[in-house]
Tab-separated table of C-alpha atoms and ligand atoms in Angstrom:
chain	number	residue	atom	x	y	z
A	1	MET	CA	-15.685	-57.702	-123.334
A	2	ALA	CA	-15.802	-54.984	-120.728
A	3	HIS	CA	-17.329	-57.205	-118.111
A	4	SER	CA	-14.391	-59.620	-118.099
A	5	ASP	CA	-12.527	-56.839	-116.318
A	6	PRO	CA	-14.146	-56.420	-112.935
A	7	HIS	CA	-12.030	-53.333	-112.298
A	8	ALA	CA	-13.643	-51.552	-115.196
A	9	SER	CA	-14.995	-48.346	-113.780
A	10	SER	CA	-13.811	-45.839	-116.352
A	11	GLY	CA	-16.394	-44.235	-118.540
A	12	THR	CA	-18.666	-41.265	-118.418
A	13	SER	CA	-19.539	-41.337	-114.733
A	14	PRO	CA	-16.960	-41.319	-111.926
A	15	PRO	CA	-16.392	-44.598	-110.138
A	16	VAL	CA	-18.549	-45.263	-107.126
A	17	PRO	CA	-16.541	-46.089	-104.016
A	18	SER	CA	-16.954	-49.787	-103.424
A	19	ARG	CA	-18.870	-50.752	-100.306
A	20	ASP	CA	-16.319	-53.473	-99.779
A	21	PRO	CA	-12.971	-52.768	-101.456
A	22	ASP	CA	-12.256	-56.492	-101.691
A	23	ALA	CA	-15.486	-57.347	-103.427
A	24	LEU	CA	-15.077	-55.683	-106.781
A	25	LEU	CA	-18.396	-54.390	-107.847
A	26	PHE	CA	-19.121	-54.682	-111.496
A	27	ARG	CA	-20.707	-51.367	-112.417
A	28	GLY	CA	-21.855	-52.148	-115.904
A	29	VAL	CA	-20.207	-49.083	-117.443
A	30	GLY	CA	-19.957	-49.429	-121.204
A	31	VAL	CA	-21.994	-52.605	-121.507
A	32	GLY	CA	-25.463	-53.246	-122.846
A	33	PRO	CA	-28.636	-53.121	-120.772
A	34	SER	CA	-28.996	-56.878	-120.423
A	35	THR	CA	-25.421	-57.355	-119.173
A	36	ALA	CA	-25.900	-54.445	-116.769
A	37	ALA	CA	-29.244	-55.787	-115.537
A	38	VAL	CA	-27.755	-59.212	-114.860
A	39	HIS	CA	-24.381	-58.225	-113.374
A	40	ALA	CA	-24.123	-54.583	-112.291
A	41	GLY	CA	-23.792	-53.983	-108.579
A	42	GLU	CA	-22.996	-57.578	-107.716
A	43	ALA	CA	-19.831	-58.860	-106.082
A	44	ARG	CA	-18.000	-61.470	-108.115
A	45	GLN	CA	-17.713	-63.731	-105.102
A	46	LYS	CA	-20.505	-63.809	-102.559
A	47	PRO	CA	-21.069	-65.281	-99.107
A	48	GLY	CA	-21.255	-69.050	-99.214
A	49	PHE	CA	-19.926	-69.012	-102.802
A	50	SER	CA	-23.531	-68.456	-103.831
A	51	ILE	CA	-24.146	-67.119	-107.345
A	52	THR	CA	-27.233	-65.254	-106.117
A	53	ASP	CA	-27.156	-62.506	-103.523
A	54	PRO	CA	-28.206	-63.580	-100.044
A	55	ILE	CA	-31.183	-61.901	-98.383
A	56	PHE	CA	-29.818	-60.335	-95.221
A	57	ALA	CA	-32.912	-60.400	-93.024
A	58	SER	CA	-31.464	-57.998	-90.512
A	59	SER	CA	-32.785	-54.803	-88.948
A	60	THR	CA	-29.434	-53.825	-87.466
A	61	TYR	CA	-25.746	-54.419	-88.194
A	62	THR	CA	-23.053	-54.987	-85.609
A	63	PHE	CA	-19.503	-53.741	-85.010
A	64	PRO	CA	-16.664	-55.848	-83.620
A	65	ASP	CA	-15.574	-53.101	-81.212
A	66	THR	CA	-15.900	-49.399	-80.364
A	67	ARG	CA	-12.945	-48.411	-82.515
A	68	SER	CA	-14.731	-49.792	-85.597
A	69	ILE	CA	-17.704	-47.539	-84.893
A	70	VAL	CA	-15.484	-44.471	-84.719
A	71	GLU	CA	-13.718	-45.480	-87.951
A	72	PHE	CA	-17.064	-46.051	-89.639
A	73	ILE	CA	-18.263	-42.579	-88.649
A	74	GLU	CA	-15.060	-40.636	-89.237
A	75	GLU	CA	-13.992	-42.318	-92.473
A	76	LYS	CA	-17.576	-42.462	-93.763
A	77	GLN	CA	-17.025	-46.140	-94.485
A	78	CYS	CA	-19.422	-47.939	-96.732
A	79	ARG	CA	-21.148	-50.526	-94.593
A	80	GLU	CA	-24.561	-50.994	-93.060
A	81	GLU	CA	-25.457	-49.595	-89.669
A	82	TYR	CA	-29.219	-49.704	-89.217
A	83	GLY	CA	-31.942	-51.032	-91.514
A	84	ARG	CA	-33.698	-47.728	-92.122
A	85	TYR	CA	-30.556	-46.327	-93.772
A	86	GLY	CA	-30.184	-49.197	-96.226
A	87	ASN	CA	-29.596	-52.905	-96.636
A	88	PRO	CA	-27.108	-54.813	-98.790
A	89	GLY	CA	-29.702	-56.101	-101.246
A	90	GLU	CA	-31.066	-52.627	-101.791
A	91	ARG	CA	-27.565	-51.343	-102.565
A	92	VAL	CA	-27.172	-53.980	-105.280
A	93	VAL	CA	-30.406	-52.882	-106.915
A	94	GLU	CA	-29.384	-49.226	-106.650
A	95	GLU	CA	-26.124	-50.019	-108.457
A	96	LYS	CA	-28.014	-51.875	-111.189
A	97	LEU	CA	-30.420	-48.997	-111.717
A	98	ALA	CA	-27.616	-46.407	-111.719
A	99	ALA	CA	-25.818	-48.475	-114.369
A	100	LEU	CA	-28.972	-48.915	-116.457
A	101	ASP	CA	-29.844	-45.214	-116.344
A	102	GLY	CA	-26.248	-43.990	-116.720
A	103	GLY	CA	-26.430	-42.127	-113.391
A	104	GLU	CA	-23.753	-41.745	-110.760
A	105	MET	CA	-26.188	-42.981	-108.195
A	106	ALA	CA	-29.715	-44.266	-107.647
A	107	VAL	CA	-31.816	-44.281	-104.487
A	108	LEU	CA	-34.424	-46.991	-104.018
A	109	PHE	CA	-37.721	-46.392	-102.244
A	110	ALA	CA	-40.626	-48.537	-101.084
A	111	THR	CA	-42.822	-47.270	-103.958
A	112	GLY	CA	-42.650	-44.970	-106.956
A	113	MET	CA	-44.678	-42.377	-105.070
A	114	ALA	CA	-42.278	-42.532	-102.108
A	115	ALA	CA	-39.449	-41.839	-104.582
A	116	LEU	CA	-41.272	-38.832	-106.032
A	117	VAL	CA	-42.269	-37.423	-102.642
A	118	GLY	CA	-38.765	-38.005	-101.265
A	119	THR	CA	-37.050	-36.345	-104.215
A	120	LEU	CA	-39.276	-33.263	-104.208
A	121	MET	CA	-39.226	-32.879	-100.412
A	122	ALA	CA	-35.432	-33.169	-100.311
A	123	HIS	CA	-34.994	-30.247	-102.711
A	124	LEU	CA	-37.964	-27.909	-102.167
A	125	SER	CA	-38.421	-25.206	-99.562
A	126	ALA	CA	-41.304	-22.908	-98.700
A	127	GLY	CA	-41.672	-20.101	-101.223
A	128	GLU	CA	-40.471	-22.206	-104.162
A	129	GLU	CA	-42.573	-23.595	-107.010
A	130	VAL	CA	-42.996	-26.719	-109.125
A	131	VAL	CA	-44.229	-26.690	-112.729
A	132	PHE	CA	-45.767	-29.876	-114.157
A	133	PHE	CA	-46.802	-31.037	-117.601
A	134	ASP	CA	-50.493	-31.799	-117.066
A	135	GLU	CA	-50.537	-35.427	-118.239
A	136	CYS	CA	-48.367	-36.508	-115.294
A	137	TYR	CA	-49.599	-39.270	-113.002
A	138	HIS	CA	-52.544	-37.766	-111.115
A	139	ARG	CA	-51.223	-38.824	-107.708
A	140	SER	CA	-47.928	-36.990	-108.356
A	141	ARG	CA	-49.831	-33.810	-109.199
A	142	GLU	CA	-52.168	-34.348	-106.265
A	143	PHE	CA	-49.189	-34.550	-103.899
A	144	CYS	CA	-48.041	-31.129	-105.092
A	145	ARG	CA	-51.477	-29.519	-105.401
A	146	ARG	CA	-52.901	-30.738	-102.083
A	147	HIS	CA	-49.883	-31.331	-99.875
A	148	LEU	CA	-46.780	-29.412	-100.937
A	149	THR	CA	-48.935	-26.278	-101.064
A	150	ARG	CA	-49.627	-26.751	-97.330
A	151	PHE	CA	-45.912	-26.217	-96.795
A	152	GLY	CA	-45.815	-23.057	-98.876
A	153	VAL	CA	-44.594	-24.625	-102.122
A	154	GLY	CA	-46.388	-23.328	-105.212
A	155	PHE	CA	-47.731	-25.564	-107.994
A	156	ARG	CA	-48.516	-24.876	-111.659
A	157	GLU	CA	-49.574	-27.085	-114.546
A	158	VAL	CA	-49.149	-26.437	-118.238
A	159	LYS	CA	-50.272	-28.406	-121.265
A	160	THR	CA	-48.061	-31.400	-122.014
A	161	GLY	CA	-45.573	-30.729	-124.789
A	162	ASP	CA	-46.068	-26.947	-124.693
A	163	TYR	CA	-42.486	-25.881	-123.947
A	164	ALA	CA	-43.292	-22.205	-124.500
A	165	ALA	CA	-46.052	-22.386	-121.875
A	166	MET	CA	-43.700	-24.140	-119.504
A	167	GLU	CA	-41.043	-21.504	-120.043
A	168	ALA	CA	-43.633	-18.763	-119.496
A	169	ALA	CA	-44.673	-20.417	-116.218
A	170	ILE	CA	-41.125	-20.236	-114.834
A	171	THR	CA	-40.652	-17.501	-112.234
A	172	PRO	CA	-37.695	-16.663	-109.983
A	173	ARG	CA	-39.352	-18.963	-107.406
A	174	THR	CA	-39.444	-22.007	-109.724
A	175	LYS	CA	-37.278	-24.859	-108.492
A	176	PHE	CA	-38.504	-27.929	-110.417
A	177	LEU	CA	-39.893	-28.817	-113.833
A	178	VAL	CA	-41.594	-32.223	-113.774
A	179	SER	CA	-42.918	-34.439	-116.531
A	180	GLU	CA	-43.546	-38.007	-117.448
A	181	SER	CA	-42.562	-39.575	-120.757
A	182	PRO	CA	-44.401	-41.327	-122.229
A	183	THR	CA	-47.485	-40.107	-120.398
A	184	ASN	CA	-50.292	-42.348	-119.260
A	185	PRO	CA	-52.732	-43.119	-120.873
A	186	HIS	CA	-52.119	-40.804	-123.860
A	187	LEU	CA	-48.511	-41.850	-124.478
A	188	SER	CA	-47.361	-38.304	-125.219
A	189	ILE	CA	-43.577	-38.050	-125.529
A	190	VAL	CA	-41.449	-35.300	-124.020
A	191	ASP	CA	-38.375	-34.083	-125.877
A	192	CYS	CA	-35.974	-34.633	-122.976
A	193	ALA	CA	-33.232	-32.511	-124.544
A	194	ALA	CA	-35.567	-29.513	-124.941
A	195	PHE	CA	-36.950	-30.077	-121.451
A	196	ALA	CA	-33.465	-30.277	-119.889
A	197	ASP	CA	-32.357	-27.230	-121.856
A	198	LEU	CA	-35.285	-25.246	-120.471
A	199	GLY	CA	-34.228	-26.162	-116.944
A	200	ARG	CA	-30.569	-25.373	-117.548
A	201	ARG	CA	-31.248	-21.974	-119.097
A	202	HIS	CA	-33.379	-20.926	-116.119
A	203	GLY	CA	-31.362	-22.660	-113.392
A	204	VAL	CA	-34.292	-24.968	-112.574
A	205	LEU	CA	-34.049	-28.687	-111.725
A	206	THR	CA	-35.678	-31.131	-114.159
A	207	LEU	CA	-37.294	-34.471	-113.342
A	208	ILE	CA	-38.643	-37.068	-115.768
A	209	ASP	CA	-40.842	-39.896	-114.540
A	210	ALA	CA	-39.597	-42.535	-116.977
A	211	THR	CA	-41.670	-45.420	-115.613
A	212	LEU	CA	-43.293	-46.124	-118.978
A	213	CYS	CA	-40.182	-45.999	-121.157
A	214	THR	CA	-37.701	-47.582	-118.704
A	215	PRO	CA	-33.934	-47.227	-119.242
A	216	TYR	CA	-34.231	-49.868	-121.964
A	217	ASN	CA	-36.105	-47.478	-124.245
A	218	LEU	CA	-34.845	-44.075	-123.112
A	219	ARG	CA	-32.162	-42.659	-120.781
A	220	PRO	CA	-33.206	-39.089	-119.932
A	221	LEU	CA	-30.045	-38.389	-117.882
A	222	GLU	CA	-28.065	-38.542	-121.125
A	223	SER	CA	-30.130	-35.610	-122.420
A	224	GLY	CA	-29.169	-33.551	-119.386
A	225	VAL	CA	-32.270	-34.143	-117.235
A	226	ASP	CA	-31.322	-33.928	-113.529
A	227	PHE	CA	-33.494	-36.699	-112.067
A	228	VAL	CA	-34.999	-39.773	-113.650
A	229	LEU	CA	-37.701	-41.452	-111.628
A	230	HIS	CA	-39.207	-44.945	-111.913
A	231	SER	CA	-42.050	-46.810	-110.373
A	232	ALA	CA	-40.075	-50.075	-110.185
A	233	THR	CA	-43.423	-51.702	-109.440
A	234	LYS	CA	-43.915	-51.716	-113.197
A	235	TYR	CA	-41.389	-52.914	-115.827
A	236	LEU	CA	-38.293	-52.986	-113.599
A	237	GLY	CA	-39.805	-55.495	-111.159
A	238	GLY	CA	-41.837	-56.847	-114.037
A	239	HIS	CA	-43.818	-59.609	-112.345
A	240	ASN	CA	-46.752	-57.823	-110.688
A	241	ASP	CA	-45.473	-59.103	-107.348
A	242	LEU	CA	-43.820	-56.111	-105.674
A	243	LEU	CA	-43.915	-52.355	-105.188
A	244	ALA	CA	-40.770	-50.224	-105.361
A	245	GLY	CA	-39.564	-46.910	-106.730
A	246	ALA	CA	-36.248	-45.338	-107.612
A	247	VAL	CA	-34.658	-42.073	-108.592
A	248	ALA	CA	-31.309	-41.785	-110.411
A	249	GLY	CA	-28.979	-38.877	-111.159
A	250	SER	CA	-25.818	-37.240	-109.894
A	251	ARG	CA	-24.323	-37.956	-106.495
A	252	GLU	CA	-24.609	-34.300	-105.558
A	253	ARG	CA	-28.338	-34.163	-106.251
A	254	LEU	CA	-29.132	-37.571	-104.786
A	255	GLU	CA	-27.254	-37.440	-101.475
A	256	PRO	CA	-29.917	-35.131	-99.965
A	257	VAL	CA	-32.593	-37.546	-101.234
A	258	ARG	CA	-30.852	-40.509	-99.592
A	259	ASN	CA	-30.474	-38.563	-96.356
A	260	LEU	CA	-34.161	-37.662	-96.283
A	261	ARG	CA	-35.110	-41.284	-97.014
A	262	GLY	CA	-33.111	-42.284	-93.931
A	263	ILE	CA	-35.400	-40.007	-91.917
A	264	MET	CA	-38.717	-40.724	-93.679
A	265	GLY	CA	-38.012	-44.446	-93.727
A	266	GLY	CA	-39.648	-45.338	-97.055
A	267	ILE	CA	-37.125	-48.082	-97.653
A	268	ASN	CA	-37.384	-51.538	-99.276
A	269	SER	CA	-37.224	-54.587	-97.065
A	270	PRO	CA	-34.355	-56.994	-97.827
A	271	HIS	CA	-36.890	-59.498	-99.162
A	272	ASN	CA	-38.508	-56.961	-101.476
A	273	ALA	CA	-35.112	-55.777	-102.728
A	274	TYR	CA	-34.243	-59.373	-103.588
A	275	LEU	CA	-37.483	-59.818	-105.549
A	276	LEU	CA	-36.636	-56.679	-107.503
A	277	GLU	CA	-33.063	-57.847	-108.139
A	278	ARG	CA	-34.440	-61.145	-109.419
A	279	GLY	CA	-36.949	-59.380	-111.633
A	280	LEU	CA	-34.236	-57.160	-113.076
A	281	LYS	CA	-32.230	-60.139	-114.339
A	282	THR	CA	-34.681	-60.560	-117.223
A	283	PHE	CA	-35.491	-56.863	-117.606
A	284	ALA	CA	-33.969	-56.388	-121.063
A	285	LEU	CA	-35.465	-59.611	-122.432
A	286	ARG	CA	-38.879	-58.672	-121.148
A	287	MET	CA	-38.654	-55.169	-122.611
A	288	GLU	CA	-37.893	-56.568	-126.061
A	289	ARG	CA	-41.128	-58.560	-125.853
A	290	HIS	CA	-43.170	-55.697	-124.362
A	291	ASN	CA	-41.941	-53.490	-127.224
A	292	SER	CA	-42.762	-56.006	-129.953
A	293	ASN	CA	-46.141	-56.901	-128.433
A	294	GLY	CA	-46.940	-53.182	-128.162
A	295	LEU	CA	-46.201	-52.501	-131.814
A	296	THR	CA	-47.962	-55.633	-133.115
A	297	VAL	CA	-51.122	-55.051	-131.077
A	298	ALA	CA	-51.173	-51.301	-131.839
A	299	ARG	CA	-50.985	-52.026	-135.602
A	300	PHE	CA	-53.701	-54.668	-135.315
A	301	LEU	CA	-56.013	-52.310	-133.425
A	302	GLU	CA	-55.372	-49.469	-135.861
A	303	SER	CA	-56.526	-51.701	-138.719
A	304	HIS	CA	-59.643	-52.959	-136.919
A	305	PRO	CA	-62.962	-51.493	-138.153
A	306	ARG	CA	-64.356	-51.022	-134.620
A	307	VAL	CA	-61.396	-48.917	-133.489
A	308	GLU	CA	-61.645	-45.146	-133.811
A	309	ARG	CA	-58.136	-44.212	-132.725
A	310	VAL	CA	-54.993	-45.806	-131.266
A	311	PHE	CA	-52.494	-44.006	-129.037
A	312	TYR	CA	-49.073	-45.656	-129.438
A	313	PRO	CA	-45.868	-43.717	-130.101
A	314	GLY	CA	-44.618	-46.405	-132.489
A	315	LEU	CA	-47.472	-45.696	-134.927
A	316	GLU	CA	-46.899	-43.112	-137.659
A	317	SER	CA	-50.346	-41.691	-136.806
A	318	HIS	CA	-49.271	-40.759	-133.259
A	319	PRO	CA	-48.722	-36.998	-132.832
A	320	TYR	CA	-45.398	-37.621	-131.083
A	321	HIS	CA	-44.140	-40.373	-133.415
A	322	ALA	CA	-41.272	-38.327	-134.872
A	323	ILE	CA	-39.734	-37.420	-131.515
A	324	ALA	CA	-40.312	-40.970	-130.235
A	325	ALA	CA	-38.625	-42.509	-133.292
A	326	ARG	CA	-35.683	-40.116	-132.955
A	327	THR	CA	-35.074	-40.629	-129.233
A	328	MET	CA	-36.414	-44.022	-128.154
A	329	CYS	CA	-35.169	-47.580	-128.713
A	330	GLY	CA	-38.687	-48.998	-128.469
A	331	TYR	CA	-42.154	-47.851	-127.520
A	332	GLY	CA	-43.134	-50.111	-124.636
A	333	GLY	CA	-46.137	-52.272	-123.893
A	334	LEU	CA	-48.833	-49.711	-123.140
A	335	VAL	CA	-51.456	-49.236	-125.880
A	336	THR	CA	-54.527	-47.021	-125.494
A	337	PHE	CA	-57.410	-47.016	-127.966
A	338	LEU	CA	-60.869	-45.571	-128.539
A	339	LEU	CA	-63.838	-47.611	-129.761
A	340	LYS	CA	-66.117	-46.212	-132.450
A	341	ASP	CA	-69.618	-45.140	-131.388
A	342	SER	CA	-69.387	-46.544	-127.876
A	343	ASP	CA	-70.573	-45.250	-124.534
A	344	TRP	CA	-68.953	-46.617	-121.400
A	345	GLN	CA	-71.254	-49.640	-121.140
A	346	ARG	CA	-70.594	-50.715	-124.727
A	347	THR	CA	-66.880	-50.211	-124.149
A	348	ALA	CA	-67.062	-52.287	-120.973
A	349	ARG	CA	-68.425	-55.218	-122.968
A	350	VAL	CA	-65.146	-55.408	-124.880
A	351	VAL	CA	-63.110	-55.188	-121.658
A	352	ASP	CA	-65.219	-57.962	-120.153
A	353	ALA	CA	-64.931	-60.169	-123.260
A	354	VAL	CA	-61.136	-60.541	-123.368
A	355	ARG	CA	-59.772	-63.824	-122.036
A	356	ILE	CA	-56.014	-63.289	-121.752
A	357	PRO	CA	-55.533	-59.831	-120.185
A	358	ARG	CA	-56.906	-59.638	-116.644
A	359	ILE	CA	-58.921	-56.569	-115.697
A	360	GLY	CA	-56.958	-54.335	-113.351
A	361	PRO	CA	-54.832	-51.232	-112.882
A	362	SER	CA	-51.020	-51.119	-113.174
A	363	LEU	CA	-48.742	-52.126	-116.016
A	364	GLY	CA	-45.307	-53.484	-116.777
A	365	GLY	CA	-45.711	-57.054	-115.540
A	366	VAL	CA	-45.473	-60.281	-117.507
A	367	GLU	CA	-49.273	-60.658	-117.364
A	368	SER	CA	-51.295	-58.416	-119.687
A	369	LEU	CA	-53.828	-56.121	-118.039
A	370	ILE	CA	-56.782	-54.242	-119.486
A	371	GLU	CA	-58.881	-51.415	-118.086
A	372	GLN	CA	-61.228	-48.609	-118.981
A	373	PRO	CA	-59.605	-45.441	-117.538
A	374	MET	CA	-62.975	-43.719	-117.060
A	375	VAL	CA	-64.123	-46.547	-114.756
A	376	MET	CA	-60.833	-47.542	-113.133
A	377	SER	CA	-59.336	-44.112	-112.414
A	378	TYR	CA	-61.869	-41.374	-113.206
A	379	TRP	CA	-65.254	-42.734	-112.036
A	380	ASN	CA	-65.619	-40.023	-109.374
A	381	TYR	CA	-64.979	-37.126	-111.754
A	382	SER	CA	-67.582	-35.092	-113.622
A	383	PRO	CA	-67.907	-35.459	-117.413
A	384	ALA	CA	-66.424	-31.956	-117.773
A	385	GLU	CA	-63.413	-32.889	-115.663
A	386	ARG	CA	-62.939	-36.101	-117.626
A	387	ARG	CA	-63.065	-34.115	-120.846
A	388	SER	CA	-60.388	-31.765	-119.533
A	389	PHE	CA	-58.179	-34.791	-118.688
A	390	GLY	CA	-58.829	-36.303	-122.127
A	391	ILE	CA	-60.509	-39.424	-120.723
A	392	PRO	CA	-63.553	-40.288	-122.897
A	393	GLU	CA	-66.010	-43.093	-122.135
A	394	ASN	CA	-64.833	-45.189	-125.090
A	395	MET	CA	-61.166	-45.371	-124.028
A	396	ILE	CA	-59.483	-48.708	-123.245
A	397	ARG	CA	-55.959	-49.039	-121.912
A	398	LEU	CA	-53.993	-52.206	-122.529
A	399	ALA	CA	-50.848	-52.926	-120.544
A	400	LEU	CA	-49.388	-55.724	-122.627
A	401	GLY	CA	-47.409	-58.434	-120.924
A	402	ILE	CA	-45.014	-60.905	-122.509
A	403	GLU	CA	-47.551	-63.409	-123.880
A	404	ASP	CA	-47.289	-64.389	-127.553
A	405	SER	CA	-48.440	-61.537	-129.744
A	406	ALA	CA	-50.513	-63.838	-131.997
A	407	ASP	CA	-52.519	-64.960	-128.979
A	408	LEU	CA	-53.061	-61.388	-127.801
A	409	VAL	CA	-54.164	-60.290	-131.272
A	410	ALA	CA	-56.530	-63.255	-131.621
A	411	ASP	CA	-58.004	-62.588	-128.187
A	412	LEU	CA	-58.559	-58.876	-128.797
A	413	GLY	CA	-60.018	-59.727	-132.194
A	414	GLN	CA	-62.591	-62.117	-130.696
A	415	ALA	CA	-63.477	-59.576	-127.982
A	416	LEU	CA	-64.042	-56.823	-130.558
A	417	ASP	CA	-65.906	-59.066	-133.008
A	418	SER	CA	-68.136	-60.800	-130.418
A	419	THR	CA	-69.459	-57.598	-128.832
A	420	VAL	CA	-70.544	-55.632	-131.907
B	501	PLP	C1	-47.403	-46.453	-111.032
B	501	PLP	C2	-46.797	-45.156	-111.348
B	501	PLP	C3	-46.330	-44.301	-110.338
B	501	PLP	C4	-46.478	-44.636	-108.888
B	501	PLP	O1	-45.680	-45.734	-108.547
B	501	PLP	P1	-46.009	-46.668	-107.290
B	501	PLP	O2	-44.912	-47.684	-107.315
B	501	PLP	O3	-47.368	-47.252	-107.521
B	501	PLP	O4	-45.980	-45.799	-106.094
B	501	PLP	C5	-45.743	-43.119	-110.712
B	501	PLP	N1	-45.609	-42.769	-112.009
B	501	PLP	C6	-46.045	-43.574	-113.001
B	501	PLP	C7	-45.854	-43.145	-114.404
B	501	PLP	C8	-46.642	-44.784	-112.712
B	501	PLP	O5	-47.082	-45.566	-113.707
């Protein structure tokens, strides 16, 4: 097996210079996602002969003498200097995520939004423009619409999946094309190869927010996308107990992002990085269960007489099923559905009647969550605005955890049947 050779660094991406040449980092090149999630980025022998990585609770890092400082600066040695520039636990997680996504490098941030803001700010200048698919996370679009515009960066939105409209929106000022895949809560799927091709043909950078698919289900870098972004708060952390974000891609494109992070300071604490590393150990196992729970519950809902429509890319009825089936290894744990003949109050009765999923925003943790997007995220919008976002009153979003699918199905069944 590849991982019995700790020197193994050949493969598609060039080897990353080891932070400590004596501690051979296992990069996870050429192995499966579970092996990479468990081992990538970790030294074979660790301080204290510990099998787990220590949490270095340190804000600064010391040098034995002045000469070592000069060597560190001149030889660009890989070691820590000051906590805002990085910490050892964060580096381990960055190596894991780079291995999982097939990138040369990943940069970890305090949140998914910090990763998005950091990536865009590192590459955009006044006079340039960003084009979004319109089903992207509303906070990402809000950052561009309300804030980047204050710095002279233009912002356009086109309908999700309309590649011709996106191409038509590209001008000589366009610097970035941004999308999510799958989108939330409609689970639309972007054809990453077509998206990347659009960027390449026009010399424009492409970014996919792959929070919902995770590198277990889809690796957009392999299709030629320049940046893949994750809210690690969701499936990567997986336990609803931390916030983090990451962006992966080529060294050349990510070095400016890392440098800006060192200035902005949106870094993970050593403790948070350790929680994320621990969560990642079971990432692949959890994704298998999220995927199977998603498909089982989506099929159950589609067959239920009270359900008008189910949005899940694994269902043949989903408008993006063909592209999802062709490109993805699984369809994830997010399932959105519409109730027949229900206003928001009637819909809320179903949400309030479930016993296993808790009511709350977010997704990707071991605990299932349920919410009504109109109430949770769009309460302060007018009916016309909600219509334009595709958020009707009778929509319910389920973020399935890793509970047993039979229990989830039984629970949803009793909630639907007891509130008729
Ligand atoms: C949650 C989420 C974000 C934001 O991530 P945070 O970690 O909450 O900052 C961005 N994109 C998607 C798709 C998300 O689900």
